[in-house]
Coordinates of N, CA and C in Angstrom, one line a residue:
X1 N 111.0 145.8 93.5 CA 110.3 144.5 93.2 C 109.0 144.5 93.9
X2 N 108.2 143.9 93.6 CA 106.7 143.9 93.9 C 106.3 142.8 94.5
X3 N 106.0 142.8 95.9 CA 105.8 141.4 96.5 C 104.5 140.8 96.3
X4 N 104.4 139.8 95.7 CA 103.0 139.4 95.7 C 102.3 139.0 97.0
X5 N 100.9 139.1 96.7 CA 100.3 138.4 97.9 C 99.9 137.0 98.2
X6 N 100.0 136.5 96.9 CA 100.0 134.7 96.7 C 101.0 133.9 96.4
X7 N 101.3 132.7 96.8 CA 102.2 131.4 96.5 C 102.4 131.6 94.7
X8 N 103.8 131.4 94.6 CA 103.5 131.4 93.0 C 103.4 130.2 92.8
X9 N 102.7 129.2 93.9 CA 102.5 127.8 93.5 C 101.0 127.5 93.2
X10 N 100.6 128.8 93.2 CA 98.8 128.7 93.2 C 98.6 129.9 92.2
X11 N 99.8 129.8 91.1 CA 99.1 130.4 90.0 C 98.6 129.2 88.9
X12 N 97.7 129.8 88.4 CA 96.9 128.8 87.6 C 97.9 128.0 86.0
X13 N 98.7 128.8 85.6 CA 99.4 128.2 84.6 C 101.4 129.4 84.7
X14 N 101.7 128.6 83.3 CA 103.2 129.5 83.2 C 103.0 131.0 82.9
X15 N 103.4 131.8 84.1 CA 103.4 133.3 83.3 C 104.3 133.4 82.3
X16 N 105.3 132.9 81.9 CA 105.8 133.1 80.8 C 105.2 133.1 79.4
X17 N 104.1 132.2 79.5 CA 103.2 131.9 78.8 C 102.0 133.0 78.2
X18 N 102.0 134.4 78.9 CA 101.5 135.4 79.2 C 101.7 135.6 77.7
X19 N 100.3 136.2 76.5 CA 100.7 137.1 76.1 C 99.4 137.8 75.6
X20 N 99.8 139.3 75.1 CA 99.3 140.4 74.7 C 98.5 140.3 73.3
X21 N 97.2 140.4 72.9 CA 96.8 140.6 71.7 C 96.2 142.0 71.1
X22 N 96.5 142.7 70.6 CA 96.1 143.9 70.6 C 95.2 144.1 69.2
X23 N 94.3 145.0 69.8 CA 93.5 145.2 68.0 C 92.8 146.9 67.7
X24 N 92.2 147.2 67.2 CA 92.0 148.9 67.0 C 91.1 148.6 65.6
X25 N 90.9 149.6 65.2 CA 89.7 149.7 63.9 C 89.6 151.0 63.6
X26 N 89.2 151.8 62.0 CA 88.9 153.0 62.0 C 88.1 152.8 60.5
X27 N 87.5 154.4 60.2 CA 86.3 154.1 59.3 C 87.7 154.2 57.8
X28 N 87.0 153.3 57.2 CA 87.5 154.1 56.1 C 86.9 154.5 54.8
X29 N 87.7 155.4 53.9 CA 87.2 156.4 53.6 C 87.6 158.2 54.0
X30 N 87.3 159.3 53.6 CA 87.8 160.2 53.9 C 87.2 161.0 55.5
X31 N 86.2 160.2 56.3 CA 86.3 160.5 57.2 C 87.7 160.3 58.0
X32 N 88.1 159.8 57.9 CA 89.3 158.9 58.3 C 90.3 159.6 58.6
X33 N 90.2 160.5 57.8 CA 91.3 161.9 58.1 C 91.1 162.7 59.4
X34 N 90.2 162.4 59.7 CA 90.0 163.2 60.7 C 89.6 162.6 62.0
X35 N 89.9 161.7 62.0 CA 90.0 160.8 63.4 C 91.3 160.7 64.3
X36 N 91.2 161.3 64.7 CA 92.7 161.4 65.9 C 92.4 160.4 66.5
X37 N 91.4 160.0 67.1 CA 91.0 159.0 68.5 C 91.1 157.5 68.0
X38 N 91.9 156.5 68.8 CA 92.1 155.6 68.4 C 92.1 154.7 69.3
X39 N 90.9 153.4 69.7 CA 90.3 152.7 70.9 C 91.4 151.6 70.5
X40 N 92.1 151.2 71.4 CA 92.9 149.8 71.9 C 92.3 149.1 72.6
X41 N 91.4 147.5 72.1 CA 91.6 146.8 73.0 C 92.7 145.9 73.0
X42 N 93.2 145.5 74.2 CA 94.1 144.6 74.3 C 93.1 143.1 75.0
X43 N 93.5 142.3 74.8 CA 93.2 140.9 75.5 C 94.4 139.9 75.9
X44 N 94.7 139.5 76.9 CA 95.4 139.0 77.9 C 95.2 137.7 77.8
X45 N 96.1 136.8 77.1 CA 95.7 135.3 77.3 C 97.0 134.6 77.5
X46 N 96.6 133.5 78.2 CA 98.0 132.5 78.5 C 97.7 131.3 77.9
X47 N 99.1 131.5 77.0 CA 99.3 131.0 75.8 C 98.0 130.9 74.6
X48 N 97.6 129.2 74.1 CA 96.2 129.6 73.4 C 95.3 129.4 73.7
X49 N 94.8 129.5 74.8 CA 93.7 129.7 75.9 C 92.9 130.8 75.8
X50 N 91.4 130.6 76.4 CA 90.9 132.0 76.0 C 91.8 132.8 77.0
X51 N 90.7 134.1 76.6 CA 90.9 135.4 77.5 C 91.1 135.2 79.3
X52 N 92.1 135.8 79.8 CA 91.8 135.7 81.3 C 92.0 137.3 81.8
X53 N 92.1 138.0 80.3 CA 92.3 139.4 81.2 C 92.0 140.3 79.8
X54 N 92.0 142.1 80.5 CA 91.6 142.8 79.0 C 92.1 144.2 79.4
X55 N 92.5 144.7 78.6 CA 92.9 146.4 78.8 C 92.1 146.7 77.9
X56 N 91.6 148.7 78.5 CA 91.3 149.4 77.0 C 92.8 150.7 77.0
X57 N 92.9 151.5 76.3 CA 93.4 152.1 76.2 C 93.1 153.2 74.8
X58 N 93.2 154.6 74.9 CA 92.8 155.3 73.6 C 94.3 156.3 73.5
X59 N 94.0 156.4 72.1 CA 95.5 157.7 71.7 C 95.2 158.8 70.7
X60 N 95.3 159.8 71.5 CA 94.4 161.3 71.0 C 95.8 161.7 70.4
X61 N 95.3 161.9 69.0 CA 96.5 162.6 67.8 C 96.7 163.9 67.9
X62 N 97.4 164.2 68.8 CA 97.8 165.9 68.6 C 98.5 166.5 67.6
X63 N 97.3 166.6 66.5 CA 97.9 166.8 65.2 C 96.8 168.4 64.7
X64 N 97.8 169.1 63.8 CA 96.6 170.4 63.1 C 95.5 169.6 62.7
X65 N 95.9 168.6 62.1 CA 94.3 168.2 61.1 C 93.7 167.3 61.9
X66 N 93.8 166.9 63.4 CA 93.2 166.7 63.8 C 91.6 167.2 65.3
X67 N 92.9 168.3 65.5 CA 92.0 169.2 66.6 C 91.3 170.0 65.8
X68 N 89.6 170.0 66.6 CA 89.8 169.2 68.4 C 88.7 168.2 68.3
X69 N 88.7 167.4 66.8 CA 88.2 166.3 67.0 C 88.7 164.5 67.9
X70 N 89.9 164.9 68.3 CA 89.6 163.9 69.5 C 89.5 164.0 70.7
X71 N 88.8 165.2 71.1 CA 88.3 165.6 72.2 C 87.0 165.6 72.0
X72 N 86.2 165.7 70.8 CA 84.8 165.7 70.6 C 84.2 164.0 70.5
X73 N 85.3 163.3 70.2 CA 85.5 162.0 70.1 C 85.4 161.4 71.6
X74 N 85.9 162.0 72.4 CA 86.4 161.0 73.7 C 85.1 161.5 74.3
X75 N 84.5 162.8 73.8 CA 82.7 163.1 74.9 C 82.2 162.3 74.7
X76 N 82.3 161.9 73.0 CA 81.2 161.6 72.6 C 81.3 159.8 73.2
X77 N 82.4 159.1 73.4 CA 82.9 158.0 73.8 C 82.4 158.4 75.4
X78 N 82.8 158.4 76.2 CA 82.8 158.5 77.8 C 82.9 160.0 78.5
X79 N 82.0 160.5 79.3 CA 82.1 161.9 79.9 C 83.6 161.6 81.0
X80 N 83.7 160.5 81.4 CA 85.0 160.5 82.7 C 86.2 160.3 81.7
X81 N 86.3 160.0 80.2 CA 87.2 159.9 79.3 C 87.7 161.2 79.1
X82 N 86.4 162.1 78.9 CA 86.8 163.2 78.2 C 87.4 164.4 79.5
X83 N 86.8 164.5 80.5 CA 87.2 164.7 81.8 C 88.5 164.8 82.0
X84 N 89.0 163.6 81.7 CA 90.3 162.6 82.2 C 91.2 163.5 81.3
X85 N 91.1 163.7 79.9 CA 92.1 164.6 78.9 C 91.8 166.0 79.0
X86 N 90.8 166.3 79.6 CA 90.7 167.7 79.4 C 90.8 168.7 80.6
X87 N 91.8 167.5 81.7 CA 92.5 167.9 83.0 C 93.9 168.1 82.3
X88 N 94.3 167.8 81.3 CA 95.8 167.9 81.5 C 95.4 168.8 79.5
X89 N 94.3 169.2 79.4 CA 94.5 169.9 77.8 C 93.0 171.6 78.0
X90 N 93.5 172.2 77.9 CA 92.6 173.6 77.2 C 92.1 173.7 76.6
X91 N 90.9 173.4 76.0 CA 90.0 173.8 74.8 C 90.2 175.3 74.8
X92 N 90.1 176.0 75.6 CA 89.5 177.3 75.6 C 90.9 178.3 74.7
X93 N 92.2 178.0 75.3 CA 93.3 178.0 75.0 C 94.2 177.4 73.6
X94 N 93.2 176.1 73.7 CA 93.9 175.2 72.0 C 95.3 174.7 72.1
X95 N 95.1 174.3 73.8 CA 96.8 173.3 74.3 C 96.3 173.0 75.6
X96 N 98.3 172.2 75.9 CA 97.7 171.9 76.9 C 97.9 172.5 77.9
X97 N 97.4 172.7 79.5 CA 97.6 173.2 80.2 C 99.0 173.6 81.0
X98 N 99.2 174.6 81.5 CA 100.9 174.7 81.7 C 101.3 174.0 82.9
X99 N 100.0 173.8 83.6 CA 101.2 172.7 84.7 C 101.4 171.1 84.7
X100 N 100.7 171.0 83.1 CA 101.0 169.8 82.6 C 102.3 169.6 81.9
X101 N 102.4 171.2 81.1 CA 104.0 171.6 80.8 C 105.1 171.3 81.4
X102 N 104.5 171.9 82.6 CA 105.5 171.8 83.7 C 106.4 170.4 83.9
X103 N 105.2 169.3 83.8 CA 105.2 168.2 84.4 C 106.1 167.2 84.0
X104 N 105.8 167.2 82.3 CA 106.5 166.4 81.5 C 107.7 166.9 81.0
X105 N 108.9 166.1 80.7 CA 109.9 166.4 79.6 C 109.7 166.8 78.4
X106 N 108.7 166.7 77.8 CA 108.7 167.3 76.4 C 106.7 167.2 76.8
X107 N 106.3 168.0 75.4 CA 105.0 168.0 75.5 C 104.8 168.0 73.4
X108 N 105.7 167.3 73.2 CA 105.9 166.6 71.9 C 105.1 165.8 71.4
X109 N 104.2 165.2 71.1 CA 103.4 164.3 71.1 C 101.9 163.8 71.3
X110 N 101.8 162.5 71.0 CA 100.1 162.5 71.1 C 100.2 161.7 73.0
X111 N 98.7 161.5 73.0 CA 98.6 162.0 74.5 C 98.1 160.0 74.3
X112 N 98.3 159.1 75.2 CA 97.8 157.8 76.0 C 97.0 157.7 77.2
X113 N 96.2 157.2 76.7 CA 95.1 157.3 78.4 C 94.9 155.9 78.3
X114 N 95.4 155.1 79.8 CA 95.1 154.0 80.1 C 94.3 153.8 80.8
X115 N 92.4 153.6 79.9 CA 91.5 153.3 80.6 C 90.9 152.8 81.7
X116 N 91.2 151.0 82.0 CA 90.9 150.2 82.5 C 91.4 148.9 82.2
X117 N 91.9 148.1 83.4 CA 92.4 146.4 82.9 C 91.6 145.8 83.9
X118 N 91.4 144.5 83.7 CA 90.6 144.3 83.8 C 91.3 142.4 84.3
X119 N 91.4 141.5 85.2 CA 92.3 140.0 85.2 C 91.4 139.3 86.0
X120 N 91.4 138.1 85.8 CA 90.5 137.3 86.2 C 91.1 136.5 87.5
X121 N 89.9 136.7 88.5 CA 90.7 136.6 90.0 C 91.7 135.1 89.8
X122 N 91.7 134.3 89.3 CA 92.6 133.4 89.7 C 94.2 133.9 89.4
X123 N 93.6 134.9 88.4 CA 95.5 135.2 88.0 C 95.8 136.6 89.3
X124 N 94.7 137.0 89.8 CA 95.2 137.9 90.7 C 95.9 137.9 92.2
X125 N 96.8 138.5 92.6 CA 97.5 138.5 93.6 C 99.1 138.3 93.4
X126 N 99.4 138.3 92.5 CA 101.3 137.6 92.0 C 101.9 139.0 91.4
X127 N 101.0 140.0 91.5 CA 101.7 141.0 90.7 C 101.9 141.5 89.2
X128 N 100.6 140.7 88.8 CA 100.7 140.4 87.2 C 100.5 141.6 86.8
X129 N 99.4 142.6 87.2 CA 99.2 143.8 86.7 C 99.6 145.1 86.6
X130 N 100.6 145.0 86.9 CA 101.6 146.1 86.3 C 101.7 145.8 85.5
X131 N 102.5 144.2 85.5 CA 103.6 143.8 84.4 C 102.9 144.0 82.9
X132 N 101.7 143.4 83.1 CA 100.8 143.6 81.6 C 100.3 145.2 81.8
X133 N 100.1 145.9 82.5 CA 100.1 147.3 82.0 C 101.2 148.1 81.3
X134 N 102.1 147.7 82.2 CA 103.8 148.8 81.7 C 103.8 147.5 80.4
X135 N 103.5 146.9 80.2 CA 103.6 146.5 78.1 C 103.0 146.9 77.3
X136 N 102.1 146.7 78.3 CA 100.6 147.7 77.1 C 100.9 149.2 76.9
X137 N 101.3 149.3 77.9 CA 101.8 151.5 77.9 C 103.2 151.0 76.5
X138 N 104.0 150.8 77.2 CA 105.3 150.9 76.4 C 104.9 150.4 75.0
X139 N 103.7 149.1 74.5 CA 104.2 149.0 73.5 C 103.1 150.0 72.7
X140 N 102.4 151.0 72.7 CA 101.8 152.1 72.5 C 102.0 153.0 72.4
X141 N 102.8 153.7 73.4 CA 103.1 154.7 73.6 C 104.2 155.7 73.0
X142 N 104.6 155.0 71.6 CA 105.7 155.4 71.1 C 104.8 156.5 70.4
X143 N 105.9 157.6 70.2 CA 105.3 159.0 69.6 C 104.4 160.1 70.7
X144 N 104.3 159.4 72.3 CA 103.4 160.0 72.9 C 104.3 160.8 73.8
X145 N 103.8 161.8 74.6 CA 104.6 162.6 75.5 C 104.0 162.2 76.6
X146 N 103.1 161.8 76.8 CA 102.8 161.3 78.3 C 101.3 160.2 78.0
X147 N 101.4 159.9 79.1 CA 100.3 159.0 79.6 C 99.5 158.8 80.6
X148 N 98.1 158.8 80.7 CA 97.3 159.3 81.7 C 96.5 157.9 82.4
X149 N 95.9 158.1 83.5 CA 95.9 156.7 83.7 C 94.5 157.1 84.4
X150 N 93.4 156.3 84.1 CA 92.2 156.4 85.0 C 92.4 155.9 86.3
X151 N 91.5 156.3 87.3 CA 91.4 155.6 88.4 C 90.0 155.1 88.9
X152 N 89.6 154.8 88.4 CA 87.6 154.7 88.7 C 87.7 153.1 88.9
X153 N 87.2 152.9 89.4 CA 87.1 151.0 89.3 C 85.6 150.8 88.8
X154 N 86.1 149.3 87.7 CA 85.0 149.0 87.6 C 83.5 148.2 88.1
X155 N 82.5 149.1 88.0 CA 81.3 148.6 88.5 C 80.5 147.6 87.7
X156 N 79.9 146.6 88.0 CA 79.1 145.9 87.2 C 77.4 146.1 87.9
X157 N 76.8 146.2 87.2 CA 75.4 146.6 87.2 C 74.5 145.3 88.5
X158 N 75.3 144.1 88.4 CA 74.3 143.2 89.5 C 75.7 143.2 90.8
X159 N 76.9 144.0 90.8 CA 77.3 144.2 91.8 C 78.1 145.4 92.2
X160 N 77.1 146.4 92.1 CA 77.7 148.2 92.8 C 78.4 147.9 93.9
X161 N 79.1 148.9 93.8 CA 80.2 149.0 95.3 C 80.0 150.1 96.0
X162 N 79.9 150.0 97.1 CA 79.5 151.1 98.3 C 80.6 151.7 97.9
X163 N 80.5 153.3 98.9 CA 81.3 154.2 98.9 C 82.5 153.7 99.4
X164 N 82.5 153.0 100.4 CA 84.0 152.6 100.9 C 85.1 151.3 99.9
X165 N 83.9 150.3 99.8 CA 84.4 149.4 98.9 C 84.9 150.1 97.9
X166 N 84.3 151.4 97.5 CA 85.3 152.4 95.9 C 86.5 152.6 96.2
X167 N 86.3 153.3 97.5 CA 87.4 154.1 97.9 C 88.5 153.3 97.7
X168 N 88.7 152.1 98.6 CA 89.5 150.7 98.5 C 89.8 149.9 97.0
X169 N 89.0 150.2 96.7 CA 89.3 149.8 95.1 C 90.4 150.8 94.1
X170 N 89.9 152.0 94.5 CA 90.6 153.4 93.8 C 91.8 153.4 94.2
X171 N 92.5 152.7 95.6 CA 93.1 153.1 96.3 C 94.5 151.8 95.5
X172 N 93.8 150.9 95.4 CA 94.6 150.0 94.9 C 95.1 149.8 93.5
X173 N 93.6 150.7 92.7 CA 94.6 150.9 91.7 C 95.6 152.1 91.4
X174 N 95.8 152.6 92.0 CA 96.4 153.6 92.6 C 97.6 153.2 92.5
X175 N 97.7 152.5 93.7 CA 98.9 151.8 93.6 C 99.7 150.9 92.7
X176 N 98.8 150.5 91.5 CA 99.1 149.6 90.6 C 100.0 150.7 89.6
X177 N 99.2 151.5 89.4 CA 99.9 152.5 88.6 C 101.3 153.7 89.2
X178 N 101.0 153.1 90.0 CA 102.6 153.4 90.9 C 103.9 152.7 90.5
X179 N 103.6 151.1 90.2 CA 104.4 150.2 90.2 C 104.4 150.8 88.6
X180 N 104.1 150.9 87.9 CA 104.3 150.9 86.4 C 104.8 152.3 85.9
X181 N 105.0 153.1 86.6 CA 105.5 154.3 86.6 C 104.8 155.6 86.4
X182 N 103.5 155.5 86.8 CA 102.8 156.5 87.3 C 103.0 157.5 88.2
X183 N 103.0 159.1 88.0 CA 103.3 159.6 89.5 C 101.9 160.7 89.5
X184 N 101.4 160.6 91.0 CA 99.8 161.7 90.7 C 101.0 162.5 90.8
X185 N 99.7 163.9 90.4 CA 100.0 165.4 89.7 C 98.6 166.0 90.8
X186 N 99.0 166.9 91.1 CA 97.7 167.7 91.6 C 96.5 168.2 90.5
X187 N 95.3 167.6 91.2 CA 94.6 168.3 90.0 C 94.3 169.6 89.6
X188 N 94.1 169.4 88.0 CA 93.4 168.8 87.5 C 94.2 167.6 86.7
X189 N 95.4 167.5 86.9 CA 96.4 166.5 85.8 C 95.8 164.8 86.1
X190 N 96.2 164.5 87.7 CA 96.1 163.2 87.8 C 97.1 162.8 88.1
X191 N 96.7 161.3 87.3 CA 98.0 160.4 87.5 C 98.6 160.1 85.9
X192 N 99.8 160.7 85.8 CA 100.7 160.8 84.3 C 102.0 160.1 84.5
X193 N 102.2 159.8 83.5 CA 103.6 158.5 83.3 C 104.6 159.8 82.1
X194 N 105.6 159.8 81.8 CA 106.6 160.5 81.6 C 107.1 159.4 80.5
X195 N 106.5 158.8 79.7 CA 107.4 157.9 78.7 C 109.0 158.8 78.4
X196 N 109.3 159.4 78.5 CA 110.8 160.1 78.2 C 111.4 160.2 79.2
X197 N 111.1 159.9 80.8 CA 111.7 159.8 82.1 C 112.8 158.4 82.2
X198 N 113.5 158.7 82.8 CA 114.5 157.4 83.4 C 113.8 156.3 83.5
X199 N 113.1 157.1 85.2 CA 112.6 156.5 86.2 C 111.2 155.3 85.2
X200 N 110.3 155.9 84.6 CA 109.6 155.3 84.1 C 110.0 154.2 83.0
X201 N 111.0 154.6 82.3 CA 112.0 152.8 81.6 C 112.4 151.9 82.5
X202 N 113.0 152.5 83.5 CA 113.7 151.9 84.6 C 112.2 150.9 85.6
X203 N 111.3 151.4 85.7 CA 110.3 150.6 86.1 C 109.8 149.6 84.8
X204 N 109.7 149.8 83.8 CA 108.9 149.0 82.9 C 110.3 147.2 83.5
X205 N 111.0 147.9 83.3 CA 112.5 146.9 83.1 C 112.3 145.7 84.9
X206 N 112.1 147.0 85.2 CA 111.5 145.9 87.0 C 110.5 144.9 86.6
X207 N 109.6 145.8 86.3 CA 108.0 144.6 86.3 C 108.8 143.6 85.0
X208 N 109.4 143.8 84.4 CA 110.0 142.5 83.6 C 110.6 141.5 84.2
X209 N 111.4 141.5 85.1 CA 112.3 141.3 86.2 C 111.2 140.4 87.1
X210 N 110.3 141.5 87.7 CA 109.4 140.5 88.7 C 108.8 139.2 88.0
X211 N 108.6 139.5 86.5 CA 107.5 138.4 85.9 C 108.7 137.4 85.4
X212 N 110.2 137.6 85.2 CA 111.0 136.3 85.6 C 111.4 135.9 86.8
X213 N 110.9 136.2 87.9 CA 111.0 135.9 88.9 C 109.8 134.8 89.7
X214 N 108.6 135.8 89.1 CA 107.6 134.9 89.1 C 107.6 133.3 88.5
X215 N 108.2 133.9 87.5 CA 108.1 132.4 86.5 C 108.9 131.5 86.9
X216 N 110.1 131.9 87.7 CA 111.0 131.0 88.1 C 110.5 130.2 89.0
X217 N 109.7 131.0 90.2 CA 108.8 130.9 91.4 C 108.1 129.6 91.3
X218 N 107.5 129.8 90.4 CA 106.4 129.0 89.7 C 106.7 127.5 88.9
X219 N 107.7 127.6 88.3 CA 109.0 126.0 88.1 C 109.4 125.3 89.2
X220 N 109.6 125.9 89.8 CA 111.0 125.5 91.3 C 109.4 124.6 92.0
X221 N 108.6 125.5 92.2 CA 107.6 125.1 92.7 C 107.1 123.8 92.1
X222 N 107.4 123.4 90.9 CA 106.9 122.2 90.5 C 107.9 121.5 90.2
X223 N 109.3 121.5 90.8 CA 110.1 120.7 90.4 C 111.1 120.9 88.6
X224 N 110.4 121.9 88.0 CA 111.2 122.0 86.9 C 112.4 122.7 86.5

């Protein structure tokens, strides 16, 4: 269980109320065949309220008819995207690496890379971010053999973060991806989730747990 660092009496509304909107897009037409790469935004709102939070996430089709256009795809999208897959995949080879082999239970499937989430400080400190990550992985990730998780934190252009402030930032989400079932890999892998592991169900099933706990937290706290 994941202890928060705030009162659940100083969350701003019901986390139960939490939910997921998800959306994607592709061309259509016969390019379309040939698009393995598939951008997930997710948006985070409680209940019908705007946005208070956002994931991205992309899912590279490891298919004949599609390599190795989602790898030309993910350059052409972000250099630390393409980076990010092409630590745990071989171009040169035309797979993926063996001690990515090594790593996973099967190597069956298309590949999940969880880019970046993204929560608006009042919802932060209760532990919310796992819990909306491991849903966003899980409800995605079916058909995939693993899942890769960035670690870069986001910079905004009117406020860069020193070296240390990164470090501290990297370090936490680090840890976020711990609670959701991430384990690092020495590089070049990273940090990969095992959707076919115990341990990684067995965590989605906790952060479910903490966010009725939260929510109970958060009633009691007002008398309901």
């Amino acid at each position: 269980m994941i202890s928060p660092k705030r009162s659940a009496d100083e969350l701003p509304g019901d986390p139960r109320r939490l939910n997921l909107e998800y959306r994607t897009w592709h061309f259509v037409g016969s390019a379309g065949d040939e698009n393995g790469f598939d951008e997930w935004h997710v948006s985070v709102r409680s209940g019908r309220s705007a946005e208070i939070g956002s994931m991205k996430l992309f899912r590279l089709r490891m298919d004949e008819r599609f390599s190795p256009f989602p790898f030309s795809d993910a350059q052409a999208y972000d250099t630390g995207l393409s980076n990010l897959v092409l630590g745990v995949y071989d171009l040169g080879r035309g797979g993926y690496r063996q001690e990515f082999r090594d790593a996973m239970t099967s190597c069956d499937g298309d590949l999940l890379v969880l880019f970046d989430i993204r929560l608006d400080p009042a919802w932060r400190g209760f532990g919310l971010g796992p819990v909306l990550a491991a849903e966003a992985v899980w409800t995605l990730a079916d058909g995939c053999c693993a899942v890769l998780a960035a670690t870069h934190p986001t910079e905004f252009p009117d406020a860069p973060m020193g070296e240390a402030a990164y470090r501290r930032a990297a370090e936490k989400i680090a840890a976020l991806w711990k609670d959701v079932g991430f384990r690092w890999r020495a590089r070049p892998l990273g940090h990969l989730l095992d959707p076919r592991s115990g341990e990684a169900r067995d965590l989605r099933n906790e952060r479910r747990g903490d966010l009725d706990a939260l929510a109970d937290a958060w009633r009691a706290a007002r008398g309901r």
